[in-house]
XYZ file of C-alpha atoms in Angstrom:
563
model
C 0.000 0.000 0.000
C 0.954 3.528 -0.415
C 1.980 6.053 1.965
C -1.255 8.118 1.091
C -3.542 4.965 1.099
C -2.106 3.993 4.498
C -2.516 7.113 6.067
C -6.119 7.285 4.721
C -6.586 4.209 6.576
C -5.519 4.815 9.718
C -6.936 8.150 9.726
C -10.436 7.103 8.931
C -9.587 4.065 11.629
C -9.044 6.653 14.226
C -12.063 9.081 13.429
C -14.657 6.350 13.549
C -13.152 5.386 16.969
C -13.331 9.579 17.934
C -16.522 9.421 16.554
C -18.114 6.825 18.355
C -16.986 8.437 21.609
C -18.579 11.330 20.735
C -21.887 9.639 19.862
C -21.903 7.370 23.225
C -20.821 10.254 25.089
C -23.894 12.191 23.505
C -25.224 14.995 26.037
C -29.118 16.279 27.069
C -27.703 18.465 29.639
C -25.893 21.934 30.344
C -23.792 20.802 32.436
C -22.529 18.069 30.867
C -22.273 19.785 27.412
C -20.131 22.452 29.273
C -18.090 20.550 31.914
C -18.605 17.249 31.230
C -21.121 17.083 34.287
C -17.723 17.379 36.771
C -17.470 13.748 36.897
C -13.921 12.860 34.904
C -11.321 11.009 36.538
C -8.519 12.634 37.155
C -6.090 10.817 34.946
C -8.293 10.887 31.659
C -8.391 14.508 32.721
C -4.770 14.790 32.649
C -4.620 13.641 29.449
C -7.348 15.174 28.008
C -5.727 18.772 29.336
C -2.508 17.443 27.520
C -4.097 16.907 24.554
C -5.835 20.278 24.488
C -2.593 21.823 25.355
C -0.557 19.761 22.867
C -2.271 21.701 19.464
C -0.916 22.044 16.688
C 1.227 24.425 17.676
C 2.826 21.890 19.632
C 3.009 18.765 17.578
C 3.237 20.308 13.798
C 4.762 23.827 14.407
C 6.835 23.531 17.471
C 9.709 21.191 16.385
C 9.424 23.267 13.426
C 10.383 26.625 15.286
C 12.845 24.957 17.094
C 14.437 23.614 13.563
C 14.344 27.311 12.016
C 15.347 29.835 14.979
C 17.291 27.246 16.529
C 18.520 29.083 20.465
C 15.880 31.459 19.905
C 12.956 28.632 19.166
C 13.234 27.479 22.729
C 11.100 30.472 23.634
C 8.314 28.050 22.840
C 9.330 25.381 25.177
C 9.951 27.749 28.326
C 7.078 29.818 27.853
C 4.137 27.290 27.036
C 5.693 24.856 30.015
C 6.434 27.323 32.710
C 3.149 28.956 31.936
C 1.511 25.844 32.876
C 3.199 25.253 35.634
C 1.974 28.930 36.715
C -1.539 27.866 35.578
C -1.603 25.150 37.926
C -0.077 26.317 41.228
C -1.638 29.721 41.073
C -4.885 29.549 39.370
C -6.714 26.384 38.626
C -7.250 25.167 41.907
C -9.248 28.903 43.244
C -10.664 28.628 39.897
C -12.367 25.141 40.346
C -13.244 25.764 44.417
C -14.908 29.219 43.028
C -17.102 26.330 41.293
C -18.503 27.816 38.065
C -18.593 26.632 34.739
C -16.102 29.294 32.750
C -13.664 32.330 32.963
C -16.433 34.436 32.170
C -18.527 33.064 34.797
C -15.763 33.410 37.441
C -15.169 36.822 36.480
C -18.563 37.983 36.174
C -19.752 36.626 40.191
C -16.313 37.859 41.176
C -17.014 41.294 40.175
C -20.399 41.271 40.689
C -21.285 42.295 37.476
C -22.752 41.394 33.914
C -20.616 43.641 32.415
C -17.852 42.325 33.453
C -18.793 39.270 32.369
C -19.588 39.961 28.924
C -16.561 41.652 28.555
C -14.980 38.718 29.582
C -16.886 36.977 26.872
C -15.887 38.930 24.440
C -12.300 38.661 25.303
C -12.374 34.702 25.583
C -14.260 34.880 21.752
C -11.138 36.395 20.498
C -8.372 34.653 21.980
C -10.583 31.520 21.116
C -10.460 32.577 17.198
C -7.153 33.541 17.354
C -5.967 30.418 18.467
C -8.623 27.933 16.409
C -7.261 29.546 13.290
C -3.537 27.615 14.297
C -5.313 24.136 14.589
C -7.323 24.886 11.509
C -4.425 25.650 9.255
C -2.698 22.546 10.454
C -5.685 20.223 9.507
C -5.664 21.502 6.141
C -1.982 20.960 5.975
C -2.381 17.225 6.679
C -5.132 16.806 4.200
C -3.927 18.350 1.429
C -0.947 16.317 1.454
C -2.240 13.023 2.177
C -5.671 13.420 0.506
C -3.972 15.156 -2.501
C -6.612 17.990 -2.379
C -5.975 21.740 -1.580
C -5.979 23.218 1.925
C -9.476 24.792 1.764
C -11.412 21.620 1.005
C -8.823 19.850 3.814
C -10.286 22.745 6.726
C -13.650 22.057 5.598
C -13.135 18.596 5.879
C -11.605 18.711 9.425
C -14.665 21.365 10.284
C -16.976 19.012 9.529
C -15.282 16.233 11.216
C -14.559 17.957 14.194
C -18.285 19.842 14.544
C -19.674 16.284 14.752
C -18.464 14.851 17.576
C -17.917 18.887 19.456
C -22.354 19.464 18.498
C -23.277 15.539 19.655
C -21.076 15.472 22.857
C -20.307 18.596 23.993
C -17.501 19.019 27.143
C -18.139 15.387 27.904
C -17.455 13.955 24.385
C -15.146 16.623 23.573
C -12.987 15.423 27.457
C -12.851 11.717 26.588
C -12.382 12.028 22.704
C -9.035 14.123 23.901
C -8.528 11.746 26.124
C -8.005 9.050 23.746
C -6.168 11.596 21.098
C -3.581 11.953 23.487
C -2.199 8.315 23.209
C -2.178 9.025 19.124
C -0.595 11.985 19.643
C 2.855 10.876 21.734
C 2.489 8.121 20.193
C 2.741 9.819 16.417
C 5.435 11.871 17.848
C 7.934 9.264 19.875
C 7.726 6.498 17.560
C 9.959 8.616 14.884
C 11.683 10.471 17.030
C 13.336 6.956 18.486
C 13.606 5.670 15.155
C 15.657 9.421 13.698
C 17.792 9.399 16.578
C 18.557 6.060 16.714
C 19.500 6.284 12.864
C 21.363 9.913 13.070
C 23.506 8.918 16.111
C 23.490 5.552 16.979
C 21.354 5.855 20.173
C 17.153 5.410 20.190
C 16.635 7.566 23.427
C 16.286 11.621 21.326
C 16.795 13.539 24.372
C 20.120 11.453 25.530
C 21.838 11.469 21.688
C 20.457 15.544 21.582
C 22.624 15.936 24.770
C 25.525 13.551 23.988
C 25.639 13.147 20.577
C 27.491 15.822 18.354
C 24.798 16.149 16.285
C 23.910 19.979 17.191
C 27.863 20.749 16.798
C 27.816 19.088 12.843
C 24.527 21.083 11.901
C 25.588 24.708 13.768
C 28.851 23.619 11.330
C 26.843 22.564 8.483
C 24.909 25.607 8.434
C 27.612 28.382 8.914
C 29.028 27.008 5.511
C 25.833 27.240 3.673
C 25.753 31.242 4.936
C 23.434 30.544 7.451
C 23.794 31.815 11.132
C 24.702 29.184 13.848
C 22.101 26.849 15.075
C 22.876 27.357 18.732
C 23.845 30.789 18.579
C 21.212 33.269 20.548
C 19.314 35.828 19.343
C 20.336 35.705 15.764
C 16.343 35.371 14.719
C 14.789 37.359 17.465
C 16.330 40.271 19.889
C 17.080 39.915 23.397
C 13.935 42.070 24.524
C 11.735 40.011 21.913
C 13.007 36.525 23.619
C 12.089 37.820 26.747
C 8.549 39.297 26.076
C 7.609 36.467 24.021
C 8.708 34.246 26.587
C 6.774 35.785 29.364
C 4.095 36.427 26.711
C 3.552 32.804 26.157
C 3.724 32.171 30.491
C 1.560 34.825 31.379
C -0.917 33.851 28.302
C -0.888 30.286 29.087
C -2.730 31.130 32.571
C -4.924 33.145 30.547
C -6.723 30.459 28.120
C -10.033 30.060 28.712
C -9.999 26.650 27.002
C -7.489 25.392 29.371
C -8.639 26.681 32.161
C -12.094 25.159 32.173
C -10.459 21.402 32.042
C -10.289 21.815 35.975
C -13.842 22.987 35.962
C -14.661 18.884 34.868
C -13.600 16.899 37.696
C -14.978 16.486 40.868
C -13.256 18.375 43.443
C -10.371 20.945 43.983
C -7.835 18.114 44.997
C -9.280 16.427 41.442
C -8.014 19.351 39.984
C -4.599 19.094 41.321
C -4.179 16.348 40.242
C -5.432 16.676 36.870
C -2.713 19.332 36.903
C 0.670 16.795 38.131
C -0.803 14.013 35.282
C -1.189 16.837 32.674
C 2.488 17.856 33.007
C 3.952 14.547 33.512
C 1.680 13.855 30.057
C 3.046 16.871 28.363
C 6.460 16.406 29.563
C 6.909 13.367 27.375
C 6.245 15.344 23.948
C 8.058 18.946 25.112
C 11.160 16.932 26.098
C 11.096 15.414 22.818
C 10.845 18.626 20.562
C 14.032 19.823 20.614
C 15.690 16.934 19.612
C 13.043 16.363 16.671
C 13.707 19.726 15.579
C 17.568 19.634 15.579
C 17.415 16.112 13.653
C 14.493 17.443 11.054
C 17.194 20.703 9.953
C 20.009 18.136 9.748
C 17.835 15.617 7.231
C 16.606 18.346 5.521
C 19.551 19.730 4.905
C 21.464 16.838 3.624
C 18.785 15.905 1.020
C 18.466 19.468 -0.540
C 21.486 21.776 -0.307
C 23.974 21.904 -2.647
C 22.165 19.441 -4.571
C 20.856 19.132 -8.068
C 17.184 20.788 -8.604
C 16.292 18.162 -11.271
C 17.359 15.006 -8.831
C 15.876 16.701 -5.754
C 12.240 17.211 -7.684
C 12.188 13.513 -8.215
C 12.297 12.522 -4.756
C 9.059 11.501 -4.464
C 8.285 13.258 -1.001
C 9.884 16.780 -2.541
C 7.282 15.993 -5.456
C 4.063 15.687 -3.433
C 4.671 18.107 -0.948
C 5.974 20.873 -3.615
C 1.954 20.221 -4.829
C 0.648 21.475 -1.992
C 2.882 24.776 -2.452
C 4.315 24.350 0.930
C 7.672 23.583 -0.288
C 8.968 25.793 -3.529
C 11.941 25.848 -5.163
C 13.572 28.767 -7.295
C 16.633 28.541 -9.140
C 17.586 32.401 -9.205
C 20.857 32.109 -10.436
C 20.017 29.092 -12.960
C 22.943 26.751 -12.271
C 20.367 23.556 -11.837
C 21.590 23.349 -8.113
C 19.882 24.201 -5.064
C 21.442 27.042 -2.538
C 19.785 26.397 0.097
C 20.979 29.523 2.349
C 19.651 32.648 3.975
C 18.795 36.009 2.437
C 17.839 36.577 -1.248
C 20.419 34.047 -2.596
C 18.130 31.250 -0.921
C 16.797 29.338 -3.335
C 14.507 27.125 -1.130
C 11.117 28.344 0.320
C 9.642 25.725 3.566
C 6.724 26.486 5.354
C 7.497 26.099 9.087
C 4.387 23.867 9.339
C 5.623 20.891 7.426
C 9.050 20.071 9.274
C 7.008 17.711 11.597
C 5.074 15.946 9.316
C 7.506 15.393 6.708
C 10.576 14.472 8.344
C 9.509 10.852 8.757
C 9.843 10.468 4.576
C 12.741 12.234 4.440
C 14.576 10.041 6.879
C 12.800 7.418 4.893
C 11.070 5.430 7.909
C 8.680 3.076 7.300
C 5.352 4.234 5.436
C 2.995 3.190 8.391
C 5.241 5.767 10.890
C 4.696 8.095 8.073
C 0.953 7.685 8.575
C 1.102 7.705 12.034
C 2.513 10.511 12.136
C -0.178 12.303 10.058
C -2.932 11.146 12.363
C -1.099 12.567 15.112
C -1.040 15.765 13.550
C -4.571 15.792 13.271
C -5.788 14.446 16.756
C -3.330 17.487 18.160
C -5.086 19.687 15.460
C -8.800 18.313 16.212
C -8.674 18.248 19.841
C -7.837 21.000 20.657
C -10.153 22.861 17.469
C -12.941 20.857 19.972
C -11.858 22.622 22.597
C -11.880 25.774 21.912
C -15.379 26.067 19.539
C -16.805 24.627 23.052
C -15.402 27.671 24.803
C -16.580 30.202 22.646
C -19.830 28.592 22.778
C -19.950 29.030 26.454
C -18.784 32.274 26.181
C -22.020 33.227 23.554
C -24.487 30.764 24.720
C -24.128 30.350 28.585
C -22.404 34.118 29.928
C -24.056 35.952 27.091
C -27.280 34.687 26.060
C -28.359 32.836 29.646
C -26.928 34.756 32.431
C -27.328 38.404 30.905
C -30.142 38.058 28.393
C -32.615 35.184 29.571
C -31.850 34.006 32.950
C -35.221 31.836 32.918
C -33.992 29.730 29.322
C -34.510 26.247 29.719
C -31.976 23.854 29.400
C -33.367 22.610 26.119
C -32.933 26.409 25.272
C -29.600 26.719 26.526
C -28.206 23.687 24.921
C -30.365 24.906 21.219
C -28.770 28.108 21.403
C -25.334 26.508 22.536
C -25.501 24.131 19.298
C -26.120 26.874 17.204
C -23.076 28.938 18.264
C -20.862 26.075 17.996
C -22.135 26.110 14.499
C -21.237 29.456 13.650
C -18.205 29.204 15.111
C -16.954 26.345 13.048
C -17.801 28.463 10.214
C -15.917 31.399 11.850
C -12.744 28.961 12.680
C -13.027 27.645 9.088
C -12.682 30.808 7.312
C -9.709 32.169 10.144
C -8.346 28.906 9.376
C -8.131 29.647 4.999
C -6.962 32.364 5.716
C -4.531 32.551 8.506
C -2.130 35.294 9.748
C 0.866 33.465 9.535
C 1.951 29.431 10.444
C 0.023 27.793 13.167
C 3.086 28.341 16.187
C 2.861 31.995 14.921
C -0.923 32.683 15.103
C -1.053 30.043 18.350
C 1.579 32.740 19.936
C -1.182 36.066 18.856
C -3.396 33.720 20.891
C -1.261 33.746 23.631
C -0.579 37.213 24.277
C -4.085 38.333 24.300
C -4.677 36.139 26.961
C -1.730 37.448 28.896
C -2.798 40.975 28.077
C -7.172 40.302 28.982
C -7.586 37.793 31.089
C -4.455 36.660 33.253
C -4.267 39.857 34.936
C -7.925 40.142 36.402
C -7.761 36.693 36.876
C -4.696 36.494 39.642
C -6.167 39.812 40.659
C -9.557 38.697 41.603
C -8.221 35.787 43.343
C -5.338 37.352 45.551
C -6.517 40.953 45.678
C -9.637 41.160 47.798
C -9.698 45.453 47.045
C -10.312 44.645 42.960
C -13.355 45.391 42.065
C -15.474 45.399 39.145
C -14.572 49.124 37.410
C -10.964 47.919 37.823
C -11.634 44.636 36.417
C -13.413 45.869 33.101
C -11.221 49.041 32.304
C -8.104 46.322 32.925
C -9.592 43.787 30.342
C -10.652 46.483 28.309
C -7.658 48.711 28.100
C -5.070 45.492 27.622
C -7.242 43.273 24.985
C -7.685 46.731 22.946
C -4.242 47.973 23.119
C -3.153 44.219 22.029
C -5.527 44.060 19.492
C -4.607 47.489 17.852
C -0.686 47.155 17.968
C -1.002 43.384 16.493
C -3.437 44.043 14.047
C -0.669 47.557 13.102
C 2.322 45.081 13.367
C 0.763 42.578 11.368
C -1.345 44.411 8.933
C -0.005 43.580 5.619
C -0.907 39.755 5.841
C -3.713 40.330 8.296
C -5.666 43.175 5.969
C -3.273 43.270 3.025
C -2.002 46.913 3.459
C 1.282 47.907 1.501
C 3.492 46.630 4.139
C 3.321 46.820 7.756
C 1.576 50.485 9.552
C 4.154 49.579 12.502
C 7.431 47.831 12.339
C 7.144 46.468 16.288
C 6.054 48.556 19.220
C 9.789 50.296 20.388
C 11.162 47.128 18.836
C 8.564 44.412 20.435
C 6.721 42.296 17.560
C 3.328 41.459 17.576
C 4.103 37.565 19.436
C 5.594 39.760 22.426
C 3.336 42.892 23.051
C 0.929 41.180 24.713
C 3.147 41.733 27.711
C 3.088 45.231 27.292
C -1.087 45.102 27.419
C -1.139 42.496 30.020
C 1.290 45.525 32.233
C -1.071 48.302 30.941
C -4.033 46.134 32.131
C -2.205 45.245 36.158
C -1.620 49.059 36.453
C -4.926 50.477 35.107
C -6.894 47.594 37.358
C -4.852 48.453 39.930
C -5.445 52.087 39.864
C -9.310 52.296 38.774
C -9.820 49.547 41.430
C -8.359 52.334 44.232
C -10.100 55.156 43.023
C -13.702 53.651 43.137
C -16.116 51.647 45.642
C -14.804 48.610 46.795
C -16.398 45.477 46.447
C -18.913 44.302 48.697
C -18.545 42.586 52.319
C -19.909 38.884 50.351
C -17.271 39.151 47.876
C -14.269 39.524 49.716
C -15.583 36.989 52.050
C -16.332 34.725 49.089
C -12.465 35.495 47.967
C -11.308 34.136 51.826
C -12.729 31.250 51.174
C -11.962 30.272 47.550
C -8.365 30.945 49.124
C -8.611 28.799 52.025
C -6.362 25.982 52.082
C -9.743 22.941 51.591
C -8.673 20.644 49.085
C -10.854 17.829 49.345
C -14.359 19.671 49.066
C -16.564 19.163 46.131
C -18.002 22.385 45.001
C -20.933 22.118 42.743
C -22.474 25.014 40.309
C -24.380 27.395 41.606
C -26.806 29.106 39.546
């Protein structure tokens, strides 16, 4: 069988599997559709956090950074993994004793306002899109190479796919179908990374030969001869202030995602939700320690098969052919000689998307065609689950904090879940189109995601939990003043492939790109909280009683919703 006919196989193999836990997890409730009716156990939680967490971004684009910015791409790995370690220790656990069934529901009792809430709403909608967009691309990525078709039918294909199982099951089929994605996923990911190293160096284990092995050494050498800048060398691809902005970007925005946050909303209690935190980083561990070395050995293949090599040979190859028809990989013989340069600068001859490193290192190390598959259905279970995710977040956000507690507080839960169905509808339609037509490759867009949730939510957030004075005028001029401010300098820094201007209206914000100046909002939106929060009423006796509590050190109570 062929690679393409094997990978069609397993694929469909593993969708009728997703989609007959979505069908026998099929919901008639609210609660249920929006936290999985609090009743997961704590390790399939852990892994179905993992797999929410482990996007696209993660399993397609990450390895992918790390290959192209080399030093500078491990902003990815210390920002999304010490952001979740921040997530769990300072948030997740108030979050889940506080009891409610999103960030917008959290922030709108908190503050004691609908306002507040619906601003919140609005701010979870848009880091929600941003980030959907990432997991959309990649889908259509996969499918257009291994179904042969072009990207938009492959979105529309994964929007359909992943709409069935999100409308039938909600949270609940949406928990366990990540659940289950997450074992395809590491699995997609380790199974060629042991079979790379072990034929690059000699050694199966990638993070031991990444550490021993000299492989780094002969590709930082490899690369300085071709004209490119060493691999290992900092800051070559990104300034210092841009490593550090994006890396506290990433942190701060990680504690800010309203899609990852609600996973502790679906177990039982607030020790549940510890716990769901220690298996989710022990789960995501396994792929993040993995990605460097990936990364590293994808260059190095790459490399060797293309540069200084003839353009007529190369184009024969047959995984150069089919991924040169999805226009992913280009080649352009400027100076004519019939060989490639592959290089930096205008002499560079060789065009890569960032997206495909992952998914097509396995055929360029020529491993075995089934690993090759494998590793395209891992792609799209990171892609899918997390897509899932998300739509059922900005549902919430419309159909639950919007619709139910500001507009119709008597809707019935046949209502609730009608209107609920309908938004996740829309949305897919939203995500589909973000998803054609994206702002850049899925890590990029993922880290736009990021940063608004740094520079909305995070702030108010840790605010409302350890800051008893905060009330709700500080709490919607912060979120206001930092989503806006993000939102204007991102859509300025990024308006040529965002709205097609004649190049960029700003360069970077006093030399900050658009992946970083999140931080800048999220600072703006501390001191104006701060500040507003001072100079007006504070909250009621109730609330900051209600705030002692959540703080209290009880870890073994269940808390139910409370409506």
């Amino acid at each position: 069988m062929s690679v393409e006919a094997i990978t069609i196989t397993l694929v469909i193999i593993t969708f009728l599997i997703y989609t007959a836990i979505g069908w026998w997890s099929r919901v008639r409730d609210t609660s249920s559709f929006y936290i999985a009716g609090q009743n997961v156990p704590t390790v399939a939680n852990g892994a179905a956090i993992a797999a929410d967490w482990m996007s696209a971004a993660s399993f397609i684009s990450m390895a992918g950074l790390v290959a192209f910015l080399g030093y500078d791409g491990t902003i990815y790995l210390m920002g999304w993994t010490g952001g979740y370690v921040l997530l769990a220790l300072l948030l997740a656990p108030y979050l889940r004793k506080f009891g409610k069934f999103t960030v917008p529901d959290f922030i709108g009792d908190r503050f004691y306002s609908s306002s507040a809430r619906a601003v919140a709403a609005i701010a979870t909608i848009f880091i929600s899109l941003t980030y959907i967009s990432g997991q959309m691309r990649g889908v259509g990525i996969v499918f257009s190479r291994y179904l042969q078709v072009d990207i938009i039918v492959g979105v529309l294909i994964g929007m359909a796919i992943v709409g069935f199982f999100a409308l039938l099951g909600g949270m609940k089929g949406v928990t366990w179908t990540q659940a289950v994605q997450y074992f395809v996923v590491i699995i997609a990911f380790l199974i060629p990374a042991f079979a790379i190293s072990a034929q690059l160096t000699g050694n199966p284990i990638p993070q031991v030969s990444f550490i021993t092995s000299d492989i780094v050494e002969r590709l930082s050498h490899i690369q300085i001869d071709l004209g490119m800048t060493e691999y290992m060398a900092p800051f070559t691809d990104l300034s210092m202030i841009n490593v550090f902005m994006m890396t506290l970007a990433l942190m701060a925005g990680t504690a800010g995602l309203p899609h990852v946050i609600v996973r502790f909303y679906t177990v039982k209690s607030v020790r549940a939700a510890r716990w769901s935190a220690v298996w989710a980083i022990i789960f995501i561990g396994l792929l993040y320690l993995t990605a460097p070395a990936v990364g590293a050995f994808a260059k190095y293949n790459l490399i060797d098969t293309i540069a200084d090599q003839p353009l007529e040979e190369v184009q024969n190859i047959d995984w150069v052919n089919k991924w040169e028809t999805t226009g992913l990989l280009e080649f352009n013989d400027h100076d004519g000689d019939g060989v490639i340069n592959y290089t930096s600068g205008e002499a560079n001859e060789v065009s890569i998307d960032g997206d495909i490193i992952v998914l097509s290192t396995p055929e360029v190390a020529n491993l075995a065609p089934f690993v090759i598959a494998l590793v395209a259905a891992g792609g799209l279970a990171a892609a899918l689950s997390t897509a899932s995710g998300l739509l059922i977040t900005m549902t919430s956000a419309v159909s639950h904090d919007i619709y139910y507690r500001i507009f119709n507080k008597t809707a019935s839960e046949a209502q609730r879940l009608r209107v609920g169905r309908i938004t996740l509808f829309m949305a897919l339609l939203v995500a589909a189109y973000v998803g054609i037509n994206p702002p850049g490759f899925a890590g990029e867009v993922v880290a736009l995601a990021f940063g608004l949730g740094a520079a909305s939510l995070f702030p108010v957030i840790l605010l409302g939990i350890f800051d008893k004075r905060m009330n709700k005028e500080g709490a919607i001029a912060g979120i206001l003043t930092g989503l806006l401010f993000t939102l204007i300098m991102i859509g300025s820094i990024l308006s040529e492939s965002i709205f097609g201007t004649d190049g960029p209206l700003l360069d970077s914000f006093f030399g900050i790109n658009a992946q970083g100046v999140g931080v800048v909002g999220m600072m703006l939106n501390f001191i104006v909280s701060f500040i507003v929060s001072r100079l007006t009423a504070e909250p009621p006796k109730e609330i900051q009683e209600l705030i002692e509590n959540v703080r209290a050190p009880e870890i073994d109570e269940d808390v139910s919703e409370k409506d």
